[in-house]
Amino acid sequence: MSSDQTVSSSLPLAAPQPRLRYFDLILGLFAAVLIISNIASTKTATLNLGFWQPTFDGGTILFPLTYIFGDLLTEVYGYARSRRVIWFGLAMNLLATLTFALVAGLPESADSPTRGAFGVVFAFAPRILLASTAAFFVGEFLNSYVLARLKLLTGGKWLWTRTIGSTLIGQGADTMVFSLVAFWGVLPSDVLWGLVLFNYLYKVGLEVVLTPVTYAVVAFLKRAEGMDSFDRHTDFNPFRLGN
C-alpha cells in the first residue's frame, strides 16, 4: 500500500448529508415571494368593506406566504436550515432593490415607454428595502424561534398551536416595524394605524385559513424527506450560518 493510500484511509469520513428533495424548491419560492411582495409594497390601496375602508400596501396580499414557508422550513428541516433560507431571502431582496435603484438612476431614453414612471415608483424602493429588511429580520426569526420552542414544549403535537402562535408574534413584530419605517410621515396617522391593524388581521387570518393546507404539506414533506426536526441542541443565534 502506498503512503498516499495509508494517509487517505486514516482520514475520518464526513457524515453523509440527507438528500433533501424539496428544500431548494421551498427556498426559491420563499425568496421569490419576498421580492415580489416588496415590489408590490410600493403601492398602497384602499379596500371598501362597507363598515371599514382600510388602506393596505400591495405586498400584504402575498407576503404572508413567507411565514407559511418559514413554518414549513422550521417544522420539517429545523431552525438552522430555516435561518440560512432567511439570510438568502434577505440577500436576494437586497440585490433586487440595488438593481432597481441603479436602473432608476440611469439616464432615460427619449422613447422609453415608461418615461418618468419607473423613477417615480422605485424612488420609494430604498425606504421599502430598509423597512422590509428590518421587519423581516425581526419577524421571521421570531416566527422560527417561537415555532421551534413550541414544538419542543408540545412534543411535536398540535401543529396548529405553533404555526398560529408563532405567526401571532412574528407577524405582529413584522407588521409594526415595516409599517412604521415604510409609511411614517408618508400616510396620515389614522390611515397608518388602520393599515397596521388591517395588515396584521389579514396576515394572521390567512395563516388560520390555510392551516389545513399547512398540515397536509408538512405531512407530505416529512414523509418525502424522511425527517422531522426537533431543535433540542440548536444554537438560536440568528447570525450563525452553520448548524
PDB file of C-alpha atoms in Angstrom:
ATOM      1  CA  MET A   1       0.000   0.000   0.000  1.00  0.00           C
ATOM      2  CA  SER A   2       1.413   3.408  -0.925  1.00  0.00           C
ATOM      3  CA  SER A   3       1.957   6.152   1.653  1.00  0.00           C
ATOM      4  CA  ASP A   4      -0.729   8.226  -0.042  1.00  0.00           C
ATOM      5  CA  GLN A   5      -3.237   5.406   0.352  1.00  0.00           C
ATOM      6  CA  THR A   6      -2.269   4.956   4.013  1.00  0.00           C
ATOM      7  CA  VAL A   7      -2.871   8.624   4.823  1.00  0.00           C
ATOM      8  CA  SER A   8      -6.115   8.686   2.885  1.00  0.00           C
ATOM      9  CA  SER A   9      -7.542   5.626   4.585  1.00  0.00           C
ATOM     10  CA  SER A  10      -6.815   7.059   8.030  1.00  0.00           C
ATOM     11  CA  LEU A  11      -8.847  10.238   7.465  1.00  0.00           C
ATOM     12  CA  PRO A  12     -12.300  10.297   9.133  1.00  0.00           C
ATOM     13  CA  LEU A  13     -15.194  10.160   6.741  1.00  0.00           C
ATOM     14  CA  ALA A  14     -17.687  13.044   6.777  1.00  0.00           C
ATOM     15  CA  ALA A  15     -21.150  12.115   7.933  1.00  0.00           C
ATOM     16  CA  PRO A  16     -23.441  11.664   4.928  1.00  0.00           C
ATOM     17  CA  GLN A  17     -25.839  14.534   4.447  1.00  0.00           C
ATOM     18  CA  PRO A  18     -29.525  13.731   3.889  1.00  0.00           C
ATOM     19  CA  ARG A  19     -30.800  14.187   0.351  1.00  0.00           C
ATOM     20  CA  LEU A  20     -33.436  16.900   0.564  1.00  0.00           C
ATOM     21  CA  ARG A  21     -35.799  16.669  -2.376  1.00  0.00           C
ATOM     22  CA  TYR A  22     -37.943  19.762  -1.799  1.00  0.00           C
ATOM     23  CA  PHE A  23     -35.776  22.097   0.265  1.00  0.00           C
ATOM     24  CA  ASP A  24     -34.430  24.021  -2.745  1.00  0.00           C
ATOM     25  CA  LEU A  25     -37.936  24.446  -4.152  1.00  0.00           C
ATOM     26  CA  ILE A  26     -39.193  25.993  -0.912  1.00  0.00           C
ATOM     27  CA  LEU A  27     -36.082  28.211  -0.729  1.00  0.00           C
ATOM     28  CA  GLY A  28     -36.728  29.530  -4.262  1.00  0.00           C
ATOM     29  CA  LEU A  29     -40.421  30.157  -3.626  1.00  0.00           C
ATOM     30  CA  PHE A  30     -39.592  31.860  -0.338  1.00  0.00           C
ATOM     31  CA  ALA A  31     -37.169  34.310  -1.984  1.00  0.00           C
ATOM     32  CA  ALA A  32     -39.476  34.952  -4.953  1.00  0.00           C
ATOM     33  CA  VAL A  33     -42.487  35.752  -2.764  1.00  0.00           C
ATOM     34  CA  LEU A  34     -40.371  38.077  -0.611  1.00  0.00           C
ATOM     35  CA  ILE A  35     -39.052  40.056  -3.602  1.00  0.00           C
ATOM     36  CA  ILE A  36     -42.453  40.250  -5.327  1.00  0.00           C
ATOM     37  CA  SER A  37     -44.084  41.419  -2.094  1.00  0.00           C
ATOM     38  CA  ASN A  38     -41.555  44.196  -1.572  1.00  0.00           C
ATOM     39  CA  ILE A  39     -42.064  45.489  -5.116  1.00  0.00           C
ATOM     40  CA  ALA A  40     -45.842  45.379  -4.626  1.00  0.00           C
ATOM     41  CA  SER A  41     -45.461  47.288  -1.336  1.00  0.00           C
ATOM     42  CA  THR A  42     -44.570  50.465  -3.239  1.00  0.00           C
ATOM     43  CA  LYS A  43     -48.321  50.879  -3.903  1.00  0.00           C
ATOM     44  CA  THR A  44     -50.994  51.395  -1.263  1.00  0.00           C
ATOM     45  CA  ALA A  45     -54.630  50.563  -1.969  1.00  0.00           C
ATOM     46  CA  THR A  46     -57.965  51.026  -0.226  1.00  0.00           C
ATOM     47  CA  LEU A  47     -60.456  48.213   0.284  1.00  0.00           C
ATOM     48  CA  ASN A  48     -64.152  49.026   0.670  1.00  0.00           C
ATOM     49  CA  LEU A  49     -65.630  46.680   3.266  1.00  0.00           C
ATOM     50  CA  GLY A  50     -68.694  48.840   3.821  1.00  0.00           C
ATOM     51  CA  PHE A  51     -68.220  49.366   7.569  1.00  0.00           C
ATOM     52  CA  TRP A  52     -64.477  49.920   7.080  1.00  0.00           C
ATOM     53  CA  GLN A  53     -62.318  51.221   4.250  1.00  0.00           C
ATOM     54  CA  PRO A  54     -58.799  50.133   5.275  1.00  0.00           C
ATOM     55  CA  THR A  55     -55.658  51.168   3.438  1.00  0.00           C
ATOM     56  CA  PHE A  56     -53.026  48.485   2.908  1.00  0.00           C
ATOM     57  CA  ASP A  57     -49.810  48.074   0.959  1.00  0.00           C
ATOM     58  CA  GLY A  58     -49.875  45.767  -2.070  1.00  0.00           C
ATOM     59  CA  GLY A  59     -47.227  43.474  -0.651  1.00  0.00           C
ATOM     60  CA  THR A  60     -49.644  42.355   2.049  1.00  0.00           C
ATOM     61  CA  ILE A  61     -51.520  40.183  -0.471  1.00  0.00           C
ATOM     62  CA  LEU A  62     -48.679  37.698  -0.985  1.00  0.00           C
ATOM     63  CA  PHE A  63     -46.270  38.338   1.880  1.00  0.00           C
ATOM     64  CA  PRO A  64     -47.971  36.083   4.487  1.00  0.00           C
ATOM     65  CA  LEU A  65     -46.867  33.095   2.408  1.00  0.00           C
ATOM     66  CA  THR A  66     -43.271  33.758   3.508  1.00  0.00           C
ATOM     67  CA  TYR A  67     -44.327  32.962   7.072  1.00  0.00           C
ATOM     68  CA  ILE A  68     -46.063  29.779   5.981  1.00  0.00           C
ATOM     69  CA  PHE A  69     -42.881  28.767   4.145  1.00  0.00           C
ATOM     70  CA  GLY A  70     -40.972  29.647   7.311  1.00  0.00           C
ATOM     71  CA  ASP A  71     -43.274  27.365   9.305  1.00  0.00           C
ATOM     72  CA  LEU A  72     -42.669  24.510   6.864  1.00  0.00           C
ATOM     73  CA  LEU A  73     -38.912  25.004   6.943  1.00  0.00           C
ATOM     74  CA  THR A  74     -38.613  25.110  10.728  1.00  0.00           C
ATOM     75  CA  GLU A  75     -41.118  22.313  11.361  1.00  0.00           C
ATOM     76  CA  VAL A  76     -39.608  19.873   8.862  1.00  0.00           C
ATOM     77  CA  TYR A  77     -35.972  20.916   8.336  1.00  0.00           C
ATOM     78  CA  GLY A  78     -35.208  22.681  11.623  1.00  0.00           C
ATOM     79  CA  TYR A  79     -34.282  26.181  12.743  1.00  0.00           C
ATOM     80  CA  ALA A  80     -30.702  26.074  11.428  1.00  0.00           C
ATOM     81  CA  ARG A  81     -31.766  25.452   7.816  1.00  0.00           C
ATOM     82  CA  SER A  82     -34.611  27.940   8.158  1.00  0.00           C
ATOM     83  CA  ARG A  83     -32.089  30.544   9.346  1.00  0.00           C
ATOM     84  CA  ARG A  84     -29.989  30.069   6.210  1.00  0.00           C
ATOM     85  CA  VAL A  85     -33.050  30.487   3.998  1.00  0.00           C
ATOM     86  CA  ILE A  86     -33.974  33.729   5.776  1.00  0.00           C
ATOM     87  CA  TRP A  87     -30.499  35.136   5.121  1.00  0.00           C
ATOM     88  CA  PHE A  88     -30.676  34.011   1.498  1.00  0.00           C
ATOM     89  CA  GLY A  89     -34.012  35.787   1.072  1.00  0.00           C
ATOM     90  CA  LEU A  90     -32.618  38.979   2.583  1.00  0.00           C
ATOM     91  CA  ALA A  91     -29.605  38.847   0.253  1.00  0.00           C
ATOM     92  CA  MET A  92     -31.775  38.367  -2.846  1.00  0.00           C
ATOM     93  CA  ASN A  93     -34.058  41.182  -1.723  1.00  0.00           C
ATOM     94  CA  LEU A  94     -31.060  43.480  -1.365  1.00  0.00           C
ATOM     95  CA  LEU A  95     -29.797  42.508  -4.818  1.00  0.00           C
ATOM     96  CA  ALA A  96     -33.201  43.238  -6.387  1.00  0.00           C
ATOM     97  CA  THR A  97     -33.544  46.629  -4.711  1.00  0.00           C
ATOM     98  CA  LEU A  98     -30.000  47.738  -5.601  1.00  0.00           C
ATOM     99  CA  THR A  99     -30.641  46.716  -9.216  1.00  0.00           C
ATOM    100  CA  PHE A 100     -33.858  48.734  -9.359  1.00  0.00           C
ATOM    101  CA  ALA A 101     -32.113  51.732  -7.791  1.00  0.00           C
ATOM    102  CA  LEU A 102     -29.289  51.505 -10.343  1.00  0.00           C
ATOM    103  CA  VAL A 103     -31.709  51.277 -13.271  1.00  0.00           C
ATOM    104  CA  ALA A 104     -33.776  54.178 -11.908  1.00  0.00           C
ATOM    105  CA  GLY A 105     -30.619  56.302 -11.758  1.00  0.00           C
ATOM    106  CA  LEU A 106     -29.607  55.661 -15.385  1.00  0.00           C
ATOM    107  CA  PRO A 107     -30.324  58.421 -17.957  1.00  0.00           C
ATOM    108  CA  GLU A 108     -33.697  57.692 -19.541  1.00  0.00           C
ATOM    109  CA  SER A 109     -34.029  57.470 -23.301  1.00  0.00           C
ATOM    110  CA  ALA A 110     -36.427  59.851 -25.025  1.00  0.00           C
ATOM    111  CA  ASP A 111     -38.503  56.990 -26.448  1.00  0.00           C
ATOM    112  CA  SER A 112     -38.815  54.971 -23.219  1.00  0.00           C
ATOM    113  CA  PRO A 113     -42.385  53.587 -22.939  1.00  0.00           C
ATOM    114  CA  THR A 114     -42.246  54.093 -19.155  1.00  0.00           C
ATOM    115  CA  ARG A 115     -40.754  57.590 -19.315  1.00  0.00           C
ATOM    116  CA  GLY A 116     -40.780  59.142 -15.869  1.00  0.00           C
ATOM    117  CA  ALA A 117     -42.821  56.344 -14.289  1.00  0.00           C
ATOM    118  CA  PHE A 118     -40.023  53.937 -13.379  1.00  0.00           C
ATOM    119  CA  GLY A 119     -38.139  56.534 -11.375  1.00  0.00           C
ATOM    120  CA  VAL A 120     -41.274  57.637  -9.543  1.00  0.00           C
ATOM    121  CA  VAL A 121     -42.198  54.095  -8.496  1.00  0.00           C
ATOM    122  CA  PHE A 122     -38.742  52.917  -7.495  1.00  0.00           C
ATOM    123  CA  ALA A 123     -37.642  56.143  -5.821  1.00  0.00           C
ATOM    124  CA  PHE A 124     -39.544  54.755  -2.831  1.00  0.00           C
ATOM    125  CA  ALA A 125     -37.835  51.352  -3.083  1.00  0.00           C
ATOM    126  CA  PRO A 126     -34.840  52.109  -0.786  1.00  0.00           C
ATOM    127  CA  ARG A 127     -37.190  53.007   2.068  1.00  0.00           C
ATOM    128  CA  ILE A 128     -39.206  49.866   1.390  1.00  0.00           C
ATOM    129  CA  LEU A 129     -35.950  47.879   1.462  1.00  0.00           C
ATOM    130  CA  LEU A 130     -34.967  49.348   4.825  1.00  0.00           C
ATOM    131  CA  ALA A 131     -38.431  48.688   6.249  1.00  0.00           C
ATOM    132  CA  SER A 132     -38.752  45.181   4.871  1.00  0.00           C
ATOM    133  CA  THR A 133     -35.218  44.169   5.892  1.00  0.00           C
ATOM    134  CA  ALA A 134     -35.684  45.322   9.492  1.00  0.00           C
ATOM    135  CA  ALA A 135     -39.194  43.879   9.749  1.00  0.00           C
ATOM    136  CA  PHE A 136     -38.358  40.617   8.009  1.00  0.00           C
ATOM    137  CA  PHE A 137     -35.255  40.062  10.130  1.00  0.00           C
ATOM    138  CA  VAL A 138     -37.139  40.574  13.391  1.00  0.00           C
ATOM    139  CA  GLY A 139     -40.373  38.882  12.371  1.00  0.00           C
ATOM    140  CA  GLU A 140     -39.050  35.801  10.579  1.00  0.00           C
ATOM    141  CA  PHE A 141     -36.502  34.935  13.242  1.00  0.00           C
ATOM    142  CA  LEU A 142     -39.122  35.397  15.962  1.00  0.00           C
ATOM    143  CA  ASN A 143     -41.510  33.186  13.996  1.00  0.00           C
ATOM    144  CA  SER A 144     -38.937  30.404  13.553  1.00  0.00           C
ATOM    145  CA  TYR A 145     -37.687  30.634  17.134  1.00  0.00           C
ATOM    146  CA  VAL A 146     -41.159  30.532  18.679  1.00  0.00           C
ATOM    147  CA  LEU A 147     -42.239  27.636  16.448  1.00  0.00           C
ATOM    148  CA  ALA A 148     -39.110  25.614  17.277  1.00  0.00           C
ATOM    149  CA  ARG A 149     -39.551  26.208  21.021  1.00  0.00           C
ATOM    150  CA  LEU A 150     -43.263  25.389  20.953  1.00  0.00           C
ATOM    151  CA  LYS A 151     -42.503  22.157  19.101  1.00  0.00           C
ATOM    152  CA  LEU A 152     -40.274  21.069  21.981  1.00  0.00           C
ATOM    153  CA  LEU A 153     -42.872  22.102  24.550  1.00  0.00           C
ATOM    154  CA  THR A 154     -45.671  20.194  22.789  1.00  0.00           C
ATOM    155  CA  GLY A 155     -43.509  17.183  21.914  1.00  0.00           C
ATOM    156  CA  GLY A 156     -44.344  17.669  18.245  1.00  0.00           C
ATOM    157  CA  LYS A 157     -48.115  17.556  18.826  1.00  0.00           C
ATOM    158  CA  TRP A 158     -50.750  20.165  17.963  1.00  0.00           C
ATOM    159  CA  LEU A 159     -49.057  21.719  14.940  1.00  0.00           C
ATOM    160  CA  TRP A 160     -51.717  24.446  14.779  1.00  0.00           C
ATOM    161  CA  THR A 161     -50.652  25.854  18.154  1.00  0.00           C
ATOM    162  CA  ARG A 162     -47.152  26.619  16.919  1.00  0.00           C
ATOM    163  CA  THR A 163     -47.979  27.742  13.369  1.00  0.00           C
ATOM    164  CA  ILE A 164     -50.634  30.173  14.584  1.00  0.00           C
ATOM    165  CA  GLY A 165     -48.828  31.067  17.830  1.00  0.00           C
ATOM    166  CA  SER A 166     -45.558  31.851  16.047  1.00  0.00           C
ATOM    167  CA  THR A 167     -47.440  33.886  13.427  1.00  0.00           C
ATOM    168  CA  LEU A 168     -49.211  35.966  16.078  1.00  0.00           C
ATOM    169  CA  ILE A 169     -45.824  37.011  17.471  1.00  0.00           C
ATOM    170  CA  GLY A 170     -43.730  37.124  14.293  1.00  0.00           C
ATOM    171  CA  GLN A 171     -46.299  38.906  12.133  1.00  0.00           C
ATOM    172  CA  GLY A 172     -47.072  41.317  14.955  1.00  0.00           C
ATOM    173  CA  ALA A 173     -43.450  42.437  15.101  1.00  0.00           C
ATOM    174  CA  ASP A 174     -43.080  42.383  11.317  1.00  0.00           C
ATOM    175  CA  THR A 175     -46.222  44.418  10.637  1.00  0.00           C
ATOM    176  CA  MET A 176     -45.414  47.060  13.225  1.00  0.00           C
ATOM    177  CA  VAL A 177     -41.787  47.551  12.178  1.00  0.00           C
ATOM    178  CA  PHE A 178     -42.492  47.532   8.428  1.00  0.00           C
ATOM    179  CA  SER A 179     -45.464  49.876   8.573  1.00  0.00           C
ATOM    180  CA  LEU A 180     -43.793  52.458  10.800  1.00  0.00           C
ATOM    181  CA  VAL A 181     -40.476  52.504   8.933  1.00  0.00           C
ATOM    182  CA  ALA A 182     -42.049  52.472   5.464  1.00  0.00           C
ATOM    183  CA  PHE A 183     -45.007  54.813   5.911  1.00  0.00           C
ATOM    184  CA  TRP A 184     -44.385  57.050   8.957  1.00  0.00           C
ATOM    185  CA  GLY A 185     -44.642  60.616   7.709  1.00  0.00           C
ATOM    186  CA  VAL A 186     -45.990  59.411   4.348  1.00  0.00           C
ATOM    187  CA  LEU A 187     -49.509  58.458   5.418  1.00  0.00           C
ATOM    188  CA  PRO A 188     -51.769  60.331   7.871  1.00  0.00           C
ATOM    189  CA  SER A 189     -51.587  58.773  11.335  1.00  0.00           C
ATOM    190  CA  ASP A 190     -55.170  57.457  11.290  1.00  0.00           C
ATOM    191  CA  VAL A 191     -54.583  55.826   7.901  1.00  0.00           C
ATOM    192  CA  LEU A 192     -51.244  54.404   9.087  1.00  0.00           C
ATOM    193  CA  TRP A 193     -52.710  52.758  12.189  1.00  0.00           C
ATOM    194  CA  GLY A 194     -55.603  51.426  10.131  1.00  0.00           C
ATOM    195  CA  LEU A 195     -53.041  49.917   7.755  1.00  0.00           C
ATOM    196  CA  VAL A 196     -51.216  48.284  10.677  1.00  0.00           C
ATOM    197  CA  LEU A 197     -54.450  46.774  12.011  1.00  0.00           C
ATOM    198  CA  PHE A 198     -55.713  45.529   8.647  1.00  0.00           C
ATOM    199  CA  ASN A 199     -52.349  44.058   7.631  1.00  0.00           C
ATOM    200  CA  TYR A 200     -52.000  42.183  10.909  1.00  0.00           C
ATOM    201  CA  LEU A 201     -55.544  40.810  10.882  1.00  0.00           C
ATOM    202  CA  TYR A 202     -55.194  39.744   7.248  1.00  0.00           C
ATOM    203  CA  LYS A 203     -51.839  38.002   7.776  1.00  0.00           C
ATOM    204  CA  VAL A 204     -52.947  36.115  10.871  1.00  0.00           C
ATOM    205  CA  GLY A 205     -56.329  35.317   9.318  1.00  0.00           C
ATOM    206  CA  LEU A 206     -54.681  33.857   6.223  1.00  0.00           C
ATOM    207  CA  GLU A 207     -52.463  31.672   8.416  1.00  0.00           C
ATOM    208  CA  VAL A 208     -55.567  30.359  10.195  1.00  0.00           C
ATOM    209  CA  VAL A 209     -57.489  29.741   6.956  1.00  0.00           C
ATOM    210  CA  LEU A 210     -54.541  27.908   5.372  1.00  0.00           C
ATOM    211  CA  THR A 211     -53.856  25.752   8.447  1.00  0.00           C
ATOM    212  CA  PRO A 212     -55.365  22.609   6.821  1.00  0.00           C
ATOM    213  CA  VAL A 213     -53.091  23.178   3.804  1.00  0.00           C
ATOM    214  CA  THR A 214     -50.106  23.614   6.109  1.00  0.00           C
ATOM    215  CA  TYR A 215     -50.961  20.325   7.837  1.00  0.00           C
ATOM    216  CA  ALA A 216     -51.131  18.489   4.503  1.00  0.00           C
ATOM    217  CA  VAL A 217     -47.885  19.948   3.168  1.00  0.00           C
ATOM    218  CA  VAL A 218     -46.000  19.317   6.434  1.00  0.00           C
ATOM    219  CA  ALA A 219     -47.162  15.686   6.476  1.00  0.00           C
ATOM    220  CA  PHE A 220     -46.128  15.245   2.833  1.00  0.00           C
ATOM    221  CA  LEU A 221     -42.691  16.791   3.365  1.00  0.00           C
ATOM    222  CA  LYS A 222     -41.975  14.715   6.474  1.00  0.00           C
ATOM    223  CA  ARG A 223     -42.771  11.529   4.555  1.00  0.00           C
ATOM    224  CA  ALA A 224     -40.908  12.568   1.410  1.00  0.00           C
ATOM    225  CA  GLU A 225     -37.802  13.868   3.185  1.00  0.00           C
ATOM    226  CA  GLY A 226     -37.819  11.259   5.957  1.00  0.00           C
ATOM    227  CA  MET A 227     -37.180  13.851   8.630  1.00  0.00           C
ATOM    228  CA  ASP A 228     -38.943  15.665  11.448  1.00  0.00           C
ATOM    229  CA  SER A 229     -36.574  18.098  13.153  1.00  0.00           C
ATOM    230  CA  PHE A 230     -36.562  18.879  16.865  1.00  0.00           C
ATOM    231  CA  ASP A 231     -34.212  21.736  17.817  1.00  0.00           C
ATOM    232  CA  ARG A 232     -33.065  20.336  21.171  1.00  0.00           C
ATOM    233  CA  HIS A 233     -29.420  21.339  20.808  1.00  0.00           C
ATOM    234  CA  THR A 234     -29.695  24.170  18.273  1.00  0.00           C
ATOM    235  CA  ASP A 235     -27.864  27.460  18.627  1.00  0.00           C
ATOM    236  CA  PHE A 236     -30.640  30.022  18.026  1.00  0.00           C
ATOM    237  CA  ASN A 237     -28.224  32.891  17.350  1.00  0.00           C
ATOM    238  CA  PRO A 238     -29.670  34.474  14.151  1.00  0.00           C
ATOM    239  CA  PHE A 239     -26.192  35.493  12.957  1.00  0.00           C
ATOM    240  CA  ARG A 240     -24.813  31.948  12.955  1.00  0.00           C
ATOM    241  CA  LEU A 241     -24.998  30.375   9.487  1.00  0.00           C
ATOM    242  CA  GLY A 242     -23.888  26.881  10.412  1.00  0.00           C
ATOM    243  CA  ASN A 243     -25.925  24.134  12.092  1.00  0.00           C
TER     244      ASN A 243
END
